[in-house]
Every structure is written in C-alpha cells, then in structure tokens.
Amino acid sequence: MAKFSKELVGATSIPIILSILSTKESYGYEIIQSVKKISNGQIEYGDGTIYPVLHKMEKKGLIESFWKVSENGRKRKYYKVVEPGIELLKLEKENWLIVNQIISKLWKIEPNLT
Amino acid sequence: MAKFSKELVGATSIPIILSILSTKESYGYEIIQSVKKISNGQIEYGDGTIYPVLHKMEKKGLIESFWKVSENGRKRKYYKVVEPGIELLKLEKENWLIVNQIISKLWKIEPNLT
DNA sequence: AAACATACATAGAACTTCAATGTATTGCAA
DNA sequence: TTGCAATACATTGAAGTTCTATGTATGTTT
C-alpha cells in the first residue's frame, strides 16, 4: 500500500472517511478514488483496508449504508454519515489539532491552525 | 489515560519518543514526565504504554539502552537514539507533514509549513 | 513503619491491520 | 466472441498492537 506507517494510516482513516462522507454520501470504490485524488496518490486504500473500516464505522453507528443502482445497472453500497459520526469528526479534528501542536512544538515547526 | 484515541497515540508515540531522545538521552520515567510537560498534560503515557514501546524500539534497532546509577543510588535504564532511529524520525516527520497537509486540505484548514 | 514517589517489567484479553483471495458485473480491446 | 481490465463488495486469518492490571524494587517523606 502507501508508504505511510500502518499506525498513521490507522489513525487517520476514520477521520478522512468521515470528512469525505460529510460533504456527500459515497460508496466504497469512490471513496478510495477520492482519497487517492485528494492526496495526489500519497494515500491509497486497498479493498482490504476500506471495507472492514466502513463496516466497523457502520457497526459503531457513525455511518449508515443503503444500496443504489447506478444508471448502467451497477449496484453500489452507499454510505452517509449520521449525527454520531458528525460528533466524532468534530472531536477527531480537535484532537488532531492538539496533537499537531504538540508535535510541532517538539519538532520546532509552525503548526497549522485556523 | 489521555483522551486521544489509541490510534492517534499509537501513531505518534514513536516519533515523539524519538524526538525527545534526539535532544538528549533519557530514561522511561523521565520520558513520561517530558511528554506530559510538553503536552501540558494532554498526553500521559502509562507504564504499560511506555516500556513496551521502548522495548520494541530497541528491538528494532532505533535506540540503545544502558544502565546508570544516579547520585542518590537509584539505577536507571537510559536510552539513546542511534542512526536508524534518526533516519526513521526524519521519515516520520516528512510523513506527518504530508498527512497533515492532506488532512488540512480535507478540513479546509490552511496548513502552514516551514 | 507506612505511605508515596520513583522506576522498570510483563501477561494477556481485546483489538487492529491488510494481503490474499473470493465472487460478481460492465466496458472495451483484440 | 473472448479475454482482460476496471469496477464493486466481501471476508479470512496470521501477525501485530494496545494498555490495564499486576508485579517487584528502592529511595524519600510523613
């Protein structure tokens, strides 16, 4: 997969997916494409990564899924974020900013803040 | 422990410890105190967190340990970072900056990088 | 002497990761 | 028409990770 450590991937996959779904509902394959595009190819989730994470998020009540048929007849499992997911996303953002400040202080670089 | 998710803790513990050890050699208990101080109490590693991570880092050849006796007779296991650890720290920094930019773009926060 | 802080260690239950493998369907090139 | 690639979702399980709980030990303070 990508060059990032699995720890970093593990720590950011849910926040990233929640962010994408908070702008519009999407399906697994498209989410993979979105992340690849947004990261200029730096992050590339595999099937074995995205689907278990989506299933876990749904099980945790962060997102909901529903099937749709596209215009060419293709069946897709769409996901949309629900309230608990929105709340978690806010929390993840706050925490990320805090940790980023700590790390920036440690590394003597300017943290990015609003 | 702290309020951060274990994923975020897991993704940042090694880079943070490497950073601390890159400024001066230290021992477990002191590293815990340093991190707590730098983060204003936001991050608080427990014994069960810090020692397994230090052992893993040593096993991976990132750091080396040696015992010292302090002025009051107390034996302490000091750790110092070695070349592979320096290299990994550079990599972790780069990756963190990249991921931070991706996340910031996603969250519409202006990243401000050196 | 007891309590607390300091100091290091480990077990193991619970959880996580993701490559490998699977099934399925549509579009396109040969 | 066939074969391949892209699209699309799914699951297993080996390997790894997390961290509470518990342990031992020692110096300092009460």
mmCIF file of C-alpha atoms (C1' of nucleotides) in Angstrom:
data_model
loop_
_atom_site.group_PDB
_atom_site.id
_atom_site.type_symbol
_atom_site.label_atom_id
_atom_site.label_comp_id
_atom_site.label_asym_id
_atom_site.label_seq_id
_atom_site.Cartn_x
_atom_site.Cartn_y
_atom_site.Cartn_z
ATOM 1 C CA MET A 1 0.000 0.000 0.000
ATOM 2 C CA ALA A 2 1.177 3.587 0.599
ATOM 3 C CA LYS A 3 4.406 4.434 2.304
ATOM 4 C CA PHE A 4 2.827 5.721 5.471
ATOM 5 C CA SER A 5 3.082 3.559 8.552
ATOM 6 C CA LYS A 6 0.049 1.496 9.360
ATOM 7 C CA GLU A 7 -0.178 3.419 12.595
ATOM 8 C CA LEU A 8 -0.574 6.712 10.743
ATOM 9 C CA VAL A 9 -2.982 5.128 8.277
ATOM 10 C CA GLY A 10 -4.920 3.602 11.159
ATOM 11 C CA ALA A 11 -5.099 6.882 12.998
ATOM 12 C CA THR A 12 -6.402 8.859 10.041
ATOM 13 C CA SER A 13 -8.632 6.530 8.055
ATOM 14 C CA ILE A 14 -11.820 7.132 10.033
ATOM 15 C CA PRO A 15 -11.428 10.927 10.211
ATOM 16 C CA ILE A 16 -10.664 11.063 6.496
ATOM 17 C CA ILE A 17 -13.623 8.904 5.543
ATOM 18 C CA LEU A 18 -15.938 10.838 7.838
ATOM 19 C CA SER A 19 -14.769 14.077 6.239
ATOM 20 C CA ILE A 20 -15.465 12.802 2.760
ATOM 21 C CA LEU A 21 -18.895 11.499 3.713
ATOM 22 C CA SER A 22 -19.748 14.744 5.492
ATOM 23 C CA THR A 23 -19.612 16.545 2.135
ATOM 24 C CA LYS A 24 -21.625 13.945 0.255
ATOM 25 C CA GLU A 25 -22.667 10.340 0.509
ATOM 26 C CA SER A 26 -20.441 7.956 -1.358
ATOM 27 C CA TYR A 27 -19.619 4.327 -1.935
ATOM 28 C CA GLY A 28 -16.504 2.300 -1.173
ATOM 29 C CA TYR A 29 -14.802 2.323 -4.534
ATOM 30 C CA GLU A 30 -15.458 6.049 -4.990
ATOM 31 C CA ILE A 31 -14.106 6.845 -1.515
ATOM 32 C CA ILE A 32 -10.901 5.067 -2.445
ATOM 33 C CA GLN A 33 -10.683 7.207 -5.574
ATOM 34 C CA SER A 34 -11.460 10.402 -3.668
ATOM 35 C CA VAL A 35 -8.740 9.786 -1.107
ATOM 36 C CA LYS A 36 -6.239 8.920 -3.809
ATOM 37 C CA LYS A 37 -7.082 12.126 -5.641
ATOM 38 C CA ILE A 38 -7.097 14.420 -2.606
ATOM 39 C CA SER A 39 -3.748 13.049 -1.510
ATOM 40 C CA ASN A 40 -2.248 13.119 -5.006
ATOM 41 C CA GLY A 41 -1.730 9.424 -4.822
ATOM 42 C CA GLN A 42 0.007 9.556 -1.461
ATOM 43 C CA ILE A 43 -2.730 7.578 0.259
ATOM 44 C CA GLU A 44 -4.114 4.560 -1.493
ATOM 45 C CA TYR A 45 -6.534 2.431 0.489
ATOM 46 C CA GLY A 46 -6.914 -1.148 -0.679
ATOM 47 C CA ASP A 47 -10.117 -3.154 -0.666
ATOM 48 C CA GLY A 48 -8.881 -5.000 2.388
ATOM 49 C CA THR A 49 -8.499 -1.678 4.153
ATOM 50 C CA ILE A 50 -11.582 0.296 3.166
ATOM 51 C CA TYR A 51 -14.382 -2.266 3.503
ATOM 52 C CA PRO A 52 -13.551 -3.529 7.003
ATOM 53 C CA VAL A 53 -13.213 0.100 8.159
ATOM 54 C CA LEU A 54 -16.560 1.065 6.606
ATOM 55 C CA HIS A 55 -18.169 -1.953 8.227
ATOM 56 C CA LYS A 56 -16.683 -1.033 11.577
ATOM 57 C CA MET A 57 -17.857 2.578 11.281
ATOM 58 C CA GLU A 58 -21.347 1.380 10.453
ATOM 59 C CA LYS A 59 -21.298 -1.020 13.364
ATOM 60 C CA LYS A 60 -20.283 1.855 15.607
ATOM 61 C CA GLY A 61 -23.255 3.849 14.362
ATOM 62 C CA LEU A 62 -21.147 6.556 12.710
ATOM 63 C CA ILE A 63 -22.500 5.975 9.187
ATOM 64 C CA GLU A 64 -25.408 4.231 7.510
ATOM 65 C CA SER A 65 -25.492 2.295 4.284
ATOM 66 C CA PHE A 66 -28.047 1.720 1.538
ATOM 67 C CA TRP A 67 -27.917 0.153 -1.887
ATOM 68 C CA LYS A 68 -28.450 2.130 -5.070
ATOM 69 C CA VAL A 69 -28.434 1.132 -8.710
ATOM 70 C CA SER A 70 -26.497 3.432 -10.996
ATOM 71 C CA GLU A 71 -27.609 4.356 -14.497
ATOM 72 C CA ASN A 72 -25.687 1.490 -16.066
ATOM 73 C CA GLY A 73 -27.302 -1.042 -13.760
ATOM 74 C CA ARG A 74 -24.370 -1.315 -11.398
ATOM 75 C CA LYS A 75 -25.326 -1.884 -7.742
ATOM 76 C CA ARG A 76 -23.452 0.257 -5.247
ATOM 77 C CA LYS A 77 -23.491 0.337 -1.494
ATOM 78 C CA TYR A 78 -23.676 3.975 -0.500
ATOM 79 C CA TYR A 79 -22.722 5.344 2.904
ATOM 80 C CA LYS A 80 -23.843 8.519 4.585
ATOM 81 C CA VAL A 81 -22.639 9.955 7.833
ATOM 82 C CA VAL A 82 -25.075 10.317 10.694
ATOM 83 C CA GLU A 83 -25.078 12.505 13.824
ATOM 84 C CA PRO A 84 -22.728 10.402 15.970
ATOM 85 C CA GLY A 85 -20.285 10.447 13.068
ATOM 86 C CA ILE A 86 -20.506 14.208 12.817
ATOM 87 C CA GLU A 87 -19.790 14.476 16.520
ATOM 88 C CA LEU A 88 -16.838 12.138 16.292
ATOM 89 C CA LEU A 89 -15.453 14.068 13.336
ATOM 90 C CA LYS A 90 -15.506 17.268 15.382
ATOM 91 C CA LEU A 91 -13.696 15.503 18.177
ATOM 92 C CA GLU A 92 -11.139 13.978 15.810
ATOM 93 C CA LYS A 93 -10.451 17.408 14.341
ATOM 94 C CA GLU A 94 -9.912 18.940 17.750
ATOM 95 C CA ASN A 95 -7.651 16.124 18.823
ATOM 96 C CA TRP A 96 -5.682 16.197 15.633
ATOM 97 C CA LEU A 97 -5.067 19.937 16.034
ATOM 98 C CA ILE A 98 -3.958 19.457 19.618
ATOM 99 C CA VAL A 99 -1.615 16.613 18.787
ATOM 100 C CA ASN A 100 -0.316 18.522 15.794
ATOM 101 C CA GLN A 101 0.522 21.460 18.031
ATOM 102 C CA ILE A 102 2.340 19.214 20.455
ATOM 103 C CA ILE A 103 4.278 17.553 17.662
ATOM 104 C CA SER A 104 5.016 20.890 16.034
ATOM 105 C CA LYS A 105 6.339 22.247 19.310
ATOM 106 C CA LEU A 106 8.539 19.207 19.643
ATOM 107 C CA TRP A 107 9.807 19.492 16.095
ATOM 108 C CA LYS A 108 10.169 23.260 16.215
ATOM 109 C CA ILE A 109 7.927 23.823 13.250
ATOM 110 C CA GLU A 110 4.939 26.073 12.857
ATOM 111 C CA PRO A 111 1.711 24.202 13.446
ATOM 112 C CA ASN A 112 -1.129 24.921 11.112
ATOM 113 C CA LEU A 113 -4.008 26.491 12.953
ATOM 114 C CA THR A 114 -7.178 28.259 11.964
ATOM 115 C CA MET B 1 -5.097 7.639 30.050
ATOM 116 C CA ALA B 2 -5.404 10.694 27.793
ATOM 117 C CA LYS B 3 -8.456 11.424 25.778
ATOM 118 C CA PHE B 4 -6.803 10.809 22.443
ATOM 119 C CA SER B 5 -7.758 7.686 20.579
ATOM 120 C CA LYS B 6 -5.366 4.802 20.883
ATOM 121 C CA GLU B 7 -4.872 5.049 17.153
ATOM 122 C CA LEU B 8 -3.580 8.611 17.467
ATOM 123 C CA VAL B 9 -1.485 7.675 20.488
ATOM 124 C CA GLY B 10 -0.164 4.667 18.629
ATOM 125 C CA ALA B 11 0.720 6.719 15.586
ATOM 126 C CA THR B 12 2.637 9.346 17.496
ATOM 127 C CA SER B 13 4.346 7.605 20.390
ATOM 128 C CA ILE B 14 7.455 6.506 18.485
ATOM 129 C CA PRO B 15 8.005 9.852 16.718
ATOM 130 C CA ILE B 16 7.525 11.696 19.987
ATOM 131 C CA ILE B 17 9.913 9.480 21.902
ATOM 132 C CA LEU B 18 12.489 9.627 19.118
ATOM 133 C CA SER B 19 12.268 13.419 19.165
ATOM 134 C CA ILE B 20 12.823 13.587 22.883
ATOM 135 C CA LEU B 21 15.758 11.191 22.735
ATOM 136 C CA SER B 22 17.271 13.069 19.795
ATOM 137 C CA THR B 23 17.805 16.076 22.087
ATOM 138 C CA LYS B 24 19.250 14.094 24.974
ATOM 139 C CA GLU B 25 19.336 10.562 26.289
ATOM 140 C CA SER B 26 16.706 9.833 28.862
ATOM 141 C CA TYR B 27 15.060 7.101 30.889
ATOM 142 C CA GLY B 28 11.495 5.799 30.913
ATOM 143 C CA TYR B 29 10.076 7.649 33.845
ATOM 144 C CA GLU B 30 11.645 10.923 32.713
ATOM 145 C CA ILE B 31 10.312 10.492 29.174
ATOM 146 C CA ILE B 32 6.828 10.131 30.619
ATOM 147 C CA GLN B 33 7.335 13.372 32.538
ATOM 148 C CA SER B 34 8.752 15.165 29.496
ATOM 149 C CA VAL B 35 5.816 14.233 27.309
ATOM 150 C CA LYS B 36 3.347 15.241 29.991
ATOM 151 C CA LYS B 37 5.079 18.594 30.322
ATOM 152 C CA ILE B 38 5.447 19.321 26.609
ATOM 153 C CA SER B 39 1.802 18.482 26.050
ATOM 154 C CA ASN B 40 0.585 20.407 29.110
ATOM 155 C CA GLY B 41 -0.837 17.215 30.477
ATOM 156 C CA GLN B 42 -2.693 16.355 27.288
ATOM 157 C CA ILE B 43 -0.639 13.225 26.719
ATOM 158 C CA GLU B 44 0.098 10.969 29.637
ATOM 159 C CA TYR B 45 1.778 7.689 28.852
ATOM 160 C CA GLY B 46 1.367 4.959 31.434
ATOM 161 C CA ASP B 47 3.986 2.417 32.420
ATOM 162 C CA GLY B 48 2.174 -0.176 30.377
ATOM 163 C CA THR B 49 2.459 2.068 27.359
ATOM 164 C CA ILE B 50 5.961 3.450 27.562
ATOM 165 C CA TYR B 51 8.035 0.373 28.452
ATOM 166 C CA PRO B 52 6.683 -1.982 25.770
ATOM 167 C CA VAL B 53 7.189 0.782 23.188
ATOM 168 C CA LEU B 54 10.762 1.438 24.350
ATOM 169 C CA HIS B 55 11.475 -2.284 24.223
ATOM 170 C CA LYS B 56 10.066 -2.509 20.731
ATOM 171 C CA MET B 57 12.096 0.470 19.561
ATOM 172 C CA GLU B 58 15.233 -1.102 20.970
ATOM 173 C CA LYS B 59 14.427 -4.395 19.343
ATOM 174 C CA LYS B 60 14.017 -2.568 16.056
ATOM 175 C CA GLY B 61 17.442 -1.053 16.494
ATOM 176 C CA LEU B 62 16.173 2.529 16.747
ATOM 177 C CA ILE B 63 17.559 3.149 20.234
ATOM 178 C CA GLU B 64 20.027 1.612 22.637
ATOM 179 C CA SER B 65 19.838 1.247 26.380
ATOM 180 C CA PHE B 66 22.347 1.256 29.213
ATOM 181 C CA TRP B 67 22.069 1.340 32.978
ATOM 182 C CA LYS B 68 23.309 4.258 35.039
ATOM 183 C CA VAL B 69 23.265 4.921 38.746
ATOM 184 C CA SER B 70 22.067 8.353 39.742
ATOM 185 C CA GLU B 71 23.581 10.393 42.573
ATOM 186 C CA ASN B 72 21.118 9.011 45.108
ATOM 187 C CA GLY B 73 21.963 5.426 44.194
ATOM 188 C CA ARG B 74 18.924 4.868 42.012
ATOM 189 C CA LYS B 75 19.504 2.640 38.994
ATOM 190 C CA ARG B 76 18.020 3.947 35.776
ATOM 191 C CA LYS B 77 17.802 2.440 32.333
ATOM 192 C CA TYR B 78 18.806 5.172 29.922
ATOM 193 C CA TYR B 79 18.004 5.184 26.229
ATOM 194 C CA LYS B 80 19.769 6.974 23.428
ATOM 195 C CA VAL B 81 18.754 7.172 19.814
ATOM 196 C CA VAL B 82 21.032 5.684 17.201
ATOM 197 C CA GLU B 83 21.378 6.293 13.459
ATOM 198 C CA PRO B 84 18.451 4.140 12.278
ATOM 199 C CA GLY B 85 16.278 5.987 14.771
ATOM 200 C CA ILE B 86 17.456 9.339 13.432
ATOM 201 C CA GLU B 87 16.601 8.208 9.938
ATOM 202 C CA LEU B 88 13.183 6.993 10.971
ATOM 203 C CA LEU B 89 12.497 10.263 12.780
ATOM 204 C CA LYS B 90 13.211 12.186 9.583
ATOM 205 C CA LEU B 91 10.847 9.921 7.712
ATOM 206 C CA GLU B 92 8.159 10.225 10.372
ATOM 207 C CA LYS B 93 8.437 13.999 10.239
ATOM 208 C CA GLU B 94 8.071 14.043 6.478
ATOM 209 C CA ASN B 95 5.130 11.690 6.592
ATOM 210 C CA TRP B 96 3.436 13.604 9.348
ATOM 211 C CA LEU B 97 3.744 16.839 7.375
ATOM 212 C CA ILE B 98 2.363 15.190 4.265
ATOM 213 C CA VAL B 99 -0.551 13.598 6.076
ATOM 214 C CA ASN B 100 -1.182 16.841 7.925
ATOM 215 C CA GLN B 101 -1.409 18.704 4.628
ATOM 216 C CA ILE B 102 -3.818 16.143 3.247
ATOM 217 C CA ILE B 103 -5.957 16.292 6.362
ATOM 218 C CA SER B 104 -5.825 20.076 6.426
ATOM 219 C CA LYS B 105 -6.895 20.268 2.804
ATOM 220 C CA LEU B 106 -9.732 17.960 3.628
ATOM 221 C CA TRP B 107 -10.727 20.010 6.635
ATOM 222 C CA LYS B 108 -10.182 23.302 4.856
ATOM 223 C CA ILE B 109 -7.672 24.442 7.351
ATOM 224 C CA GLU B 110 -4.805 26.400 5.984
ATOM 225 C CA PRO B 111 -1.672 24.382 6.518
ATOM 226 C CA ASN B 112 1.296 26.479 7.397
ATOM 227 C CA LEU B 113 4.525 24.647 6.871
ATOM 228 C CA THR B 114 8.159 25.548 7.087
ATOM 229 C "C1'" DA C 1 6.705 1.825 59.999
ATOM 230 C "C1'" DA C 2 3.754 3.322 56.491
ATOM 231 C "C1'" DA C 3 2.770 5.823 52.535
ATOM 232 C "C1'" DC C 4 4.241 7.861 48.438
ATOM 233 C "C1'" DA C 5 7.063 8.701 44.508
ATOM 234 C "C1'" DT C 6 10.142 6.823 41.597
ATOM 235 C "C1'" DA C 7 11.477 3.052 38.349
ATOM 236 C "C1'" DC C 8 11.134 -0.979 35.405
ATOM 237 C "C1'" DA C 9 8.704 -5.020 33.805
ATOM 238 C "C1'" DT C 10 5.251 -8.346 31.753
ATOM 239 C "C1'" DA C 11 0.921 -11.043 30.863
ATOM 240 C "C1'" DG C 12 -2.820 -11.437 28.187
ATOM 241 C "C1'" DA C 13 -7.511 -10.144 26.734
ATOM 242 C "C1'" DA C 14 -9.161 -7.458 23.359
ATOM 243 C "C1'" DC C 15 -8.491 -5.248 19.300
ATOM 244 C "C1'" DT C 16 -6.365 -3.914 14.620
ATOM 245 C "C1'" DT C 17 -4.266 -4.436 10.063
ATOM 246 C "C1'" DC C 18 -4.366 -5.677 5.374
ATOM 247 C "C1'" DA C 19 -2.603 -9.088 1.842
ATOM 248 C "C1'" DA C 20 -4.638 -12.637 -0.152
ATOM 249 C "C1'" DT C 21 -8.405 -14.470 -2.022
ATOM 250 C "C1'" DG C 22 -13.065 -14.702 -3.324
ATOM 251 C "C1'" DT C 23 -17.410 -13.539 -6.175
ATOM 252 C "C1'" DA C 24 -19.645 -10.565 -9.400
ATOM 253 C "C1'" DT C 25 -20.604 -7.413 -13.354
ATOM 254 C "C1'" DT C 26 -19.783 -3.992 -17.028
ATOM 255 C "C1'" DG C 27 -16.855 -1.975 -20.610
ATOM 256 C "C1'" DC C 28 -13.501 -2.363 -24.033
ATOM 257 C "C1'" DA C 29 -9.770 -4.105 -26.960
ATOM 258 C "C1'" DA C 30 -8.188 -7.869 -29.659
ATOM 259 C "C1'" DT D 1 -16.702 -13.782 -29.171
ATOM 260 C "C1'" DT D 2 -13.188 -13.886 -25.960
ATOM 261 C "C1'" DG D 3 -10.118 -12.134 -22.718
ATOM 262 C "C1'" DC D 4 -8.764 -8.592 -19.864
ATOM 263 C "C1'" DA D 5 -9.272 -4.506 -17.128
ATOM 264 C "C1'" DA D 6 -11.968 -1.799 -14.355
ATOM 265 C "C1'" DT D 7 -15.412 -1.569 -11.212
ATOM 266 C "C1'" DA D 8 -17.541 -3.232 -6.822
ATOM 267 C "C1'" DC D 9 -18.050 -5.580 -2.426
ATOM 268 C "C1'" DA D 10 -16.634 -9.009 0.860
ATOM 269 C "C1'" DT D 11 -14.015 -11.966 4.308
ATOM 270 C "C1'" DT D 12 -10.297 -14.577 6.465
ATOM 271 C "C1'" DG D 13 -6.691 -15.025 9.468
ATOM 272 C "C1'" DA D 14 -1.755 -14.504 10.534
ATOM 273 C "C1'" DA D 15 0.678 -11.156 12.564
ATOM 274 C "C1'" DG D 16 0.899 -7.341 15.209
ATOM 275 C "C1'" DT D 17 -0.697 -3.725 18.761
ATOM 276 C "C1'" DT D 18 -2.679 -1.771 22.959
ATOM 277 C "C1'" DC D 19 -2.705 -0.970 27.715
ATOM 278 C "C1'" DT D 20 -4.913 -2.386 32.213
ATOM 279 C "C1'" DA D 21 -3.683 -4.900 35.805
ATOM 280 C "C1'" DT D 22 -0.355 -6.599 38.420
ATOM 281 C "C1'" DG D 23 4.193 -7.365 39.844
ATOM 282 C "C1'" DT D 24 8.909 -6.284 42.092
ATOM 283 C "C1'" DA D 25 12.054 -2.932 43.767
ATOM 284 C "C1'" DT D 26 14.027 1.218 46.026
ATOM 285 C "C1'" DG D 27 14.555 5.941 47.833
ATOM 286 C "C1'" DT D 28 12.066 9.763 50.298
ATOM 287 C "C1'" DT D 29 8.720 11.742 53.188
ATOM 288 C "C1'" DT D 30 5.470 11.604 56.838
#
